[in-house]
Coordinates of C-alpha atoms in Angstrom, one line a residue:
Chain U
M1067 CA -23.5 -85.2 -8.3
T1068 CA -21.3 -87.3 -10.5
D1069 CA -22.8 -84.1 -14.1
V1070 CA -21.7 -81.4 -11.2
K1071 CA -18.3 -83.1 -9.9
T1072 CA -17.6 -83.7 -13.7
L1073 CA -17.8 -80.1 -15.0
E1074 CA -16.3 -79.1 -12.2
D1075 CA -13.1 -81.6 -12.2
V1076 CA -13.2 -79.8 -16.1
F1077 CA -14.0 -76.8 -14.7
Q1078 CA -10.4 -76.1 -12.3
A1079 CA -8.8 -78.0 -15.0
K1080 CA -9.0 -75.4 -17.7
V1081 CA -8.0 -72.8 -14.5
D1082 CA -4.4 -75.3 -14.3
A1083 CA -4.4 -75.0 -17.2
E1084 CA -4.3 -70.9 -17.6
Q1085 CA -7.1 -70.4 -19.7
K1086 CA -9.0 -67.5 -19.4
I1087 CA -13.2 -68.6 -18.0
E1088 CA -14.9 -66.2 -20.3
P1089 CA -18.8 -66.3 -19.4
K1090 CA -20.7 -68.7 -21.1
D1091 CA -18.4 -71.1 -20.2
W1092 CA -20.0 -73.8 -16.7
M1093 CA -18.7 -72.4 -13.4
P1094 CA -19.6 -73.3 -9.9
D1095 CA -21.3 -71.3 -8.3
A1096 CA -18.8 -69.9 -6.0
Y1097 CA -17.0 -69.4 -8.7
R1098 CA -19.2 -67.3 -9.3
K1099 CA -20.2 -65.5 -6.6
N1100 CA -16.7 -65.2 -5.3
L1101 CA -16.0 -63.0 -8.3
V1102 CA -19.1 -61.4 -8.4
R1103 CA -18.4 -60.2 -5.2
Q1104 CA -14.8 -59.4 -5.5
I1105 CA -15.0 -57.1 -8.3
S1106 CA -18.4 -54.9 -7.6
Q1107 CA -16.2 -54.8 -4.1
H1108 CA -13.8 -53.2 -6.5
A1109 CA -15.8 -50.9 -8.2
H1110 CA -17.5 -49.0 -5.7
S1111 CA -14.0 -49.2 -4.4
E1112 CA -13.1 -46.9 -7.6
V1113 CA -16.3 -45.7 -7.8
V1114 CA -16.3 -44.2 -3.8
G1115 CA -11.9 -43.1 -4.6
M1116 CA -13.4 -40.7 -6.0
L1117 CA -15.6 -39.2 -3.4
P1118 CA -11.7 -38.2 -1.5
E1119 CA -10.2 -36.7 -4.4
G1120 CA -12.6 -34.9 -5.8
N1121 CA -12.4 -33.1 -2.0
W1122 CA -10.4 -30.8 -3.9
I1123 CA -10.3 -30.7 -7.2
G1124 CA -11.6 -27.1 -6.7
R1125 CA -8.7 -26.3 -4.3
A1126 CA -6.3 -27.2 -6.8
P1127 CA -2.8 -24.7 -5.5
S1128 CA -2.6 -25.1 -9.2
L1129 CA -4.0 -24.9 -12.5
R1130 CA -1.7 -27.5 -13.7
R1131 CA -2.0 -30.0 -10.4
K1132 CA -6.0 -29.6 -10.8
A1133 CA -6.4 -30.5 -14.4
I1134 CA -3.5 -33.1 -13.7
L1135 CA -6.5 -34.0 -10.9
L1136 CA -9.4 -33.8 -12.7
A1137 CA -8.2 -36.7 -15.4
K1138 CA -7.6 -38.3 -12.8
V1139 CA -11.3 -38.8 -11.1
Q1140 CA -11.9 -39.6 -14.4
D1141 CA -10.6 -42.4 -14.7
E1142 CA -11.2 -43.2 -11.4
A1143 CA -15.5 -43.3 -12.9
G1144 CA -14.2 -45.0 -16.2
H1145 CA -12.2 -47.1 -14.2
G1146 CA -15.7 -48.7 -11.4
L1147 CA -17.2 -48.7 -15.2
Y1148 CA -14.6 -51.9 -16.3
L1149 CA -15.4 -53.8 -13.0
Y1150 CA -19.2 -52.9 -13.0
S1151 CA -19.1 -54.1 -16.5
A1152 CA -17.4 -57.2 -15.6
V1153 CA -19.6 -58.0 -12.5
E1154 CA -22.5 -57.8 -16.0
T1155 CA -21.7 -60.3 -17.2
L1156 CA -21.4 -62.9 -15.1
G1157 CA -25.8 -62.2 -14.2
T1158 CA -25.7 -59.5 -11.8
S1159 CA -27.3 -56.1 -13.4
R1160 CA -26.0 -53.2 -12.9
E1161 CA -29.2 -51.9 -11.1
K1162 CA -28.7 -54.2 -8.8
T1163 CA -25.2 -54.2 -8.0
N1164 CA -25.4 -50.1 -7.6
D1165 CA -28.7 -51.1 -4.5
D1166 CA -26.4 -52.6 -2.7
L1167 CA -23.5 -50.0 -2.7
N1168 CA -26.4 -47.7 -2.1
S1169 CA -27.5 -49.5 0.8
G1170 CA -24.3 -50.5 2.5
K1171 CA -24.9 -53.0 2.0
A1172 CA -21.8 -53.8 -0.6
K1173 CA -18.0 -52.8 0.9
Y1174 CA -15.7 -51.2 -0.3
S1175 CA -12.2 -50.2 0.3
S1176 CA -12.0 -49.2 3.4
I1177 CA -9.0 -46.8 2.8
F1178 CA -11.9 -44.6 0.9
N1179 CA -13.4 -44.2 4.7
Y1180 CA -10.1 -41.9 6.0
P1181 CA -11.0 -38.4 4.6
T1182 CA -8.3 -35.4 3.7
L1183 CA -7.6 -32.9 5.7
T1184 CA -4.5 -31.4 3.4
W1185 CA -3.3 -31.8 -0.3
A1186 CA -1.0 -33.3 0.9
D1187 CA -2.5 -35.6 1.5
I1188 CA -4.3 -36.5 -2.6
G1189 CA 0.0 -36.5 -3.0
A1190 CA 0.0 -38.9 -0.1
V1191 CA -3.8 -40.5 -2.0
G1192 CA -1.5 -41.5 -4.7
W1193 CA 1.7 -42.0 -4.6
L1194 CA 0.5 -45.2 -1.7
V1195 CA -3.2 -46.1 -2.3
D1196 CA -2.9 -45.7 -6.4
G1197 CA 0.3 -47.6 -5.3
A1198 CA -0.9 -49.8 -3.0
A1199 CA -3.8 -51.0 -5.6
I1200 CA -1.3 -51.0 -8.8
M1201 CA 0.2 -54.0 -6.9
N1202 CA -3.1 -56.1 -6.1
Q1203 CA -4.3 -54.5 -10.3
V1204 CA -0.9 -56.0 -12.1
M1205 CA -1.8 -59.1 -9.8
L1206 CA -4.9 -60.2 -11.0
C1207 CA -4.5 -58.7 -15.1
R1208 CA -3.4 -62.4 -14.4
T1209 CA -6.3 -63.6 -12.7
S1210 CA -8.6 -66.6 -14.3
Y1211 CA -11.5 -65.4 -15.3
G1212 CA -11.4 -62.9 -18.4
P1213 CA -13.4 -60.0 -18.1
Y1214 CA -11.8 -59.2 -14.8
A1215 CA -8.3 -59.9 -16.5
R1216 CA -8.7 -57.2 -19.4
A1217 CA -10.5 -54.7 -18.0
M1218 CA -7.3 -55.4 -15.1
V1219 CA -5.3 -54.5 -18.8
R1220 CA -6.8 -51.7 -19.0
I1221 CA -6.7 -50.1 -16.0
C1222 CA -3.3 -51.2 -15.2
K1223 CA -2.1 -48.7 -18.3
E1224 CA -4.3 -46.0 -16.9
E1225 CA -2.9 -46.5 -13.5
S1226 CA 0.9 -45.4 -13.3
F1227 CA 0.7 -41.6 -14.3
H1228 CA -2.0 -42.2 -10.9
Q1229 CA 0.9 -43.5 -9.0
R1230 CA 3.4 -40.5 -9.9
Q1231 CA 1.3 -37.9 -9.6
G1232 CA 1.7 -38.6 -5.7
Y1233 CA 4.4 -39.2 -5.8
E1234 CA 5.7 -35.8 -7.5
I1235 CA 3.0 -34.0 -5.4
M1236 CA 5.3 -35.3 -2.1
G1237 CA 8.5 -34.7 -3.8
V1238 CA 7.4 -30.6 -4.6
L1239 CA 5.5 -30.6 -0.4
A1240 CA 9.2 -32.0 1.6
K1241 CA 11.5 -29.7 -0.7
G1242 CA 8.9 -27.2 0.2
T1243 CA 9.2 -24.5 3.0
P1244 CA 9.2 -26.3 6.6
E1245 CA 5.7 -26.6 7.0
Q1246 CA 5.0 -27.4 3.6
R1247 CA 7.5 -30.3 4.3
E1248 CA 5.6 -30.8 7.8
M1249 CA 2.3 -31.4 6.0
A1250 CA 3.6 -33.8 3.5
Q1251 CA 4.8 -36.0 6.5
D1252 CA 2.3 -36.0 8.1
A1253 CA 0.1 -37.4 5.3
L1254 CA 2.3 -39.5 5.6
N1255 CA 1.6 -40.7 8.5
R1256 CA -2.3 -41.0 8.5
W1257 CA -1.4 -42.2 4.8
W1258 CA 0.7 -45.6 5.7
W1259 CA -1.4 -47.7 8.1
P1260 CA -4.3 -47.8 6.1
S1261 CA -2.5 -48.2 3.0
L1262 CA -1.1 -51.1 4.4
M1263 CA -4.7 -52.4 6.1
M1264 CA -5.4 -52.2 2.3
F1265 CA -3.7 -56.0 1.7
G1266 CA -6.1 -57.6 3.7
P1267 CA -6.2 -59.4 7.1
S1268 CA -3.4 -61.9 7.6
D1269 CA -3.1 -64.8 4.6
A1270 CA -3.6 -66.3 8.1
D1271 CA -6.9 -65.0 8.9
S1272 CA -8.5 -63.4 4.6
P1273 CA -10.8 -65.8 4.7
H1274 CA -12.1 -66.4 1.2
S1275 CA -8.1 -66.7 -0.3
A1276 CA -7.6 -70.1 0.0
Q1277 CA -10.0 -70.7 -2.6
S1278 CA -9.1 -67.8 -4.6
M1279 CA -5.6 -69.2 -5.3
K1280 CA -6.8 -72.4 -6.8
W1281 CA -8.9 -70.2 -8.4
K1282 CA -6.6 -68.6 -9.7
I1283 CA -8.7 -65.1 -8.5
K1284 CA -6.6 -63.6 -6.5
R1285 CA -3.0 -65.1 -7.7
Q1286 CA -0.4 -64.5 -5.1
S1287 CA -1.3 -63.9 -1.1
N1288 CA -2.4 -60.4 1.6
D1289 CA 1.4 -60.9 3.0
E1290 CA 3.3 -60.8 -0.1
L1291 CA 2.3 -58.5 -1.8
R1292 CA 2.5 -56.3 1.4
Q1293 CA 5.6 -56.7 1.3
I1294 CA 6.4 -55.8 -1.9
F1295 CA 4.7 -53.0 -1.9
I1296 CA 7.0 -51.5 1.7
D1297 CA 10.1 -53.0 0.2
R1298 CA 10.0 -50.2 -2.5
T1299 CA 8.0 -47.3 -0.4
V1300 CA 10.6 -47.4 1.7
Q1301 CA 12.7 -46.6 -0.9
Q1302 CA 11.1 -44.3 -2.5
A1303 CA 10.6 -41.9 0.7
E1304 CA 13.9 -42.4 1.5
V1305 CA 15.3 -40.7 -1.5
I1306 CA 12.7 -37.5 -1.3
G1307 CA 14.3 -37.4 2.6
L1308 CA 10.3 -38.2 4.5
T1309 CA 10.2 -40.3 7.3
I1310 CA 7.7 -44.1 7.1
P1311 CA 5.9 -43.8 11.3
D1312 CA 7.0 -47.3 12.0
P1313 CA 10.0 -47.6 14.5
E1314 CA 10.5 -51.0 14.1
L1315 CA 10.9 -51.5 10.0
K1316 CA 13.9 -51.8 9.8
W1317 CA 16.5 -53.8 6.6
N1318 CA 16.3 -57.8 7.0
E1319 CA 20.3 -58.5 5.5
E1320 CA 18.7 -62.0 6.0
T1321 CA 15.4 -61.5 4.3
K1322 CA 16.9 -58.8 2.2
H1323 CA 12.6 -58.0 3.1
Y1324 CA 12.2 -54.9 5.5
D1325 CA 11.0 -55.7 8.6
W1326 CA 8.0 -53.4 9.9
G1327 CA 5.7 -52.9 13.2
E1328 CA 1.8 -54.8 13.5
I1329 CA -0.8 -53.2 12.0
D1330 CA -3.4 -52.2 14.1
W1331 CA -6.3 -54.8 13.1
T1332 CA -8.9 -53.6 15.7
E1333 CA -8.6 -50.5 13.6
F1334 CA -9.5 -51.5 10.0
N1335 CA -12.3 -54.1 11.3
N1336 CA -13.6 -51.0 13.1
V1337 CA -13.4 -49.5 9.2
I1338 CA -14.9 -52.8 7.8
A1339 CA -17.7 -52.4 10.3
G1340 CA -19.0 -49.1 9.1
N1341 CA -17.3 -46.6 11.6
G1342 CA -14.1 -45.0 9.9
P1343 CA -13.9 -41.2 10.0
C1344 CA -16.3 -40.9 6.9
N1345 CA -18.7 -44.6 6.7
R1346 CA -21.2 -42.4 6.6
E1347 CA -20.3 -39.3 4.6
R1348 CA -19.3 -41.1 1.6
L1349 CA -22.6 -43.1 1.5
A1350 CA -24.9 -40.4 2.0
A1351 CA -23.1 -38.5 -1.1
R1352 CA -23.3 -41.6 -3.6
N1353 CA -27.3 -41.6 -2.6
K1354 CA -27.6 -38.3 -2.7
A1355 CA -25.8 -38.7 -6.0
H1356 CA -28.1 -41.4 -7.9
S1357 CA -32.0 -40.3 -6.6
E1358 CA -30.4 -36.7 -7.4
G1359 CA -29.5 -38.0 -10.9
A1360 CA -32.7 -39.7 -11.1
W1361 CA -34.9 -37.0 -13.6
V1362 CA -31.5 -36.9 -16.2
R1363 CA -32.1 -41.1 -16.1
D1364 CA -35.5 -40.6 -17.4
A1365 CA -35.4 -37.8 -19.0
A1366 CA -32.2 -39.0 -21.6
M1367 CA -34.8 -42.5 -22.1
A1368 CA -38.0 -40.9 -22.9
Y1369 CA -36.2 -38.2 -25.2
A1370 CA -34.5 -41.7 -26.8
A1371 CA -38.1 -43.2 -26.9
K1372 CA -39.9 -39.9 -28.9
K1373 CA -36.4 -39.0 -31.0
A1374 CA -36.5 -43.6 -32.2
K1375 CA -40.7 -42.4 -32.2
K1376 CA -39.7 -39.6 -34.7
K1377 CA -37.8 -42.0 -37.1
Q1378 CA -40.4 -44.2 -37.0
A1379 CA -43.1 -42.8 -39.1
A1380 CA -39.8 -40.9 -41.0
Chain N
M52 CA -36.7 -56.8 -7.1
S53 CA -38.4 -56.0 -10.7
E54 CA -35.4 -54.4 -12.7
N55 CA -37.0 -50.4 -13.9
P56 CA -38.3 -49.6 -17.4
N57 CA -36.1 -46.6 -17.1
N58 CA -33.2 -48.3 -16.8
W59 CA -30.4 -48.1 -19.3
P60 CA -29.5 -50.1 -22.6
L61 CA -26.4 -52.0 -22.0
W62 CA -24.3 -51.0 -25.6
E63 CA -21.1 -53.0 -26.4
V64 CA -18.2 -50.5 -28.5
F65 CA -16.4 -51.0 -29.9
I66 CA -13.6 -49.3 -31.2
Q67 CA -10.6 -48.3 -35.1
S68 CA -7.3 -47.1 -33.5
K69 CA -6.3 -46.1 -36.9
R70 CA -7.5 -45.8 -39.9
G71 CA -7.7 -48.6 -41.6
L72 CA -7.1 -51.1 -38.9
D73 CA -10.1 -53.4 -38.0
H74 CA -12.4 -51.9 -35.0
K75 CA -12.0 -53.9 -31.7
H76 CA -14.0 -55.2 -29.4
V77 CA -13.2 -52.5 -26.1
G78 CA -15.5 -52.5 -23.2
S79 CA -19.4 -51.6 -22.5
L80 CA -21.4 -49.6 -21.3
H81 CA -25.2 -48.0 -20.0
A82 CA -26.8 -45.6 -22.5
A83 CA -30.7 -44.5 -23.1
D84 CA -29.5 -44.3 -27.1
A85 CA -26.5 -44.7 -30.0
Q86 CA -25.9 -41.2 -30.1
M87 CA -25.6 -40.8 -26.1
A88 CA -23.5 -44.4 -26.8
I89 CA -20.8 -43.3 -29.0
E90 CA -20.5 -39.6 -26.6
N91 CA -20.0 -42.0 -23.3
A92 CA -17.6 -44.7 -24.9
R93 CA -16.2 -41.5 -26.3
D94 CA -15.3 -40.0 -22.6
V95 CA -14.7 -43.3 -21.4
Y96 CA -12.4 -44.7 -24.5
T97 CA -10.8 -42.7 -25.7
R98 CA -9.1 -40.9 -23.3
R99 CA -5.0 -41.9 -24.1
Q100 CA -5.4 -41.3 -28.5
E101 CA -6.6 -44.5 -28.9
G102 CA -9.9 -44.1 -31.2
N103 CA -9.8 -42.5 -34.4
S104 CA -13.5 -43.8 -34.9
I105 CA -16.7 -46.0 -32.8
W106 CA -19.4 -48.1 -33.6
V107 CA -21.7 -49.0 -30.7
V108 CA -23.9 -52.2 -30.2
P109 CA -26.9 -53.0 -28.1
A110 CA -25.8 -55.9 -26.4
S111 CA -28.7 -57.2 -27.0
A112 CA -28.5 -57.8 -31.2
I113 CA -25.1 -60.2 -30.0
S114 CA -25.5 -64.0 -30.5
A115 CA -21.5 -65.6 -30.0
S116 CA -21.1 -69.2 -30.2
N117 CA -20.5 -71.1 -27.4
H118 CA -16.4 -71.6 -25.6
D119 CA -17.7 -75.4 -25.1
D120 CA -18.4 -76.3 -28.6
G121 CA -15.0 -74.9 -28.9
G122 CA -14.3 -78.4 -31.1
M123 CA -18.3 -79.2 -32.8
L124 CA -17.5 -76.1 -34.2
F125 CA -13.0 -75.8 -34.4
D126 CA -11.9 -78.5 -34.5
P127 CA -12.6 -79.5 -38.1
A128 CA -9.7 -76.8 -39.3
D129 CA -7.9 -78.8 -37.7
D130 CA -6.4 -81.7 -40.8
K131 CA -7.2 -79.5 -43.6
T132 CA -3.2 -78.0 -43.7
Y133 CA -3.5 -78.0 -47.2
R134 CA -5.5 -74.2 -46.8
H135 CA -2.2 -73.5 -46.1
P136 CA 0.6 -72.3 -48.7
T137 CA 4.0 -74.2 -46.9
F138 CA 1.4 -77.5 -46.9
Y139 CA 2.6 -77.6 -51.5
Q140 CA 6.3 -78.4 -52.2
M141 CA 7.9 -76.2 -54.9
P142 CA 10.5 -76.9 -57.4
E143 CA 14.0 -76.1 -55.9
G144 CA 15.0 -72.5 -58.6
A145 CA 10.7 -71.4 -59.4
K146 CA 10.4 -67.8 -58.6
Y147 CA 7.4 -65.4 -57.2
I148 CA 5.9 -67.6 -56.0

């Protein structure tokens, strides 16, 4: 017992001294488990996040927008891969991580269970959903686990164009015909609250938060990040002339932040529980891709084995 | 759950960003063989002109030192400052040394 205690002290001392924890270091089981849960959830979000956007690749309004959207979706696949690799360094195989997603055991960001109904939704997703994700990801560049932090640095470098292209789409629509403007406002109306939910429950109700802060997996609280996001986004909405759908939104001169309304956590919990508009569709799409790709994976291995044999014989 | 023998093995990827520089570790990926690993690394790690050359190495072929052995391995270098040029006192006026 004393041994574990000492190991844990050494571990915590490293974390407190802002030293990164690396794969071969001793770490508490709960730290490892917590990371596997969080990083794989993050990876799944990148991968499932391709689905609502992929929905519009074939219908993008111009070649320019189509090339941009393709590049963005390809980035998301890459981001999923960086994160899956980080999970693997913790001793959990890719197959297991993937199985947990496909079986519905693992979670992904509940925002991707909402549908992308119009082209403006692609704008809103980039501006708000990627914008909210970036807040979290910038913080995670300083997370205590080395491979996770390195994946995050790479992701952050690539991510900022995602938010900008979305904001550009919204700005262009807001300046367009009355119908286009309405389309942009409608997308903002539908994506605003789910985007705020992306930061997770309020600190008081967040089950993993305190421990994650102590281990420096998380560096800022859900509420803190949410507030910064709101402050920034309200200003951006003003610039392009769209209205945030919150009647209680008001600048607070004292706190120098916006006060804002209540999040409907019942909706949040309902979507997490699997009852969002697209939960079943998303999981079905992932399972279909995985099972229909099985022959490709097998064939590639068979071909590699054949080539290796030929090389040996020569 | 036993692992599927047809799971693609893991490769570590090293990218040289410019001629003359080191190949630097950038991450890892799964691929059936070395050629596919290089092609996938191209797609995953060089989408923004980061690459000039790619190395891939089977992850299983890498041996690593343990961070906890750091003291044993690296402390002996701490008291050998005479390995650095600044250790030596040069006479006033000597040039090009």
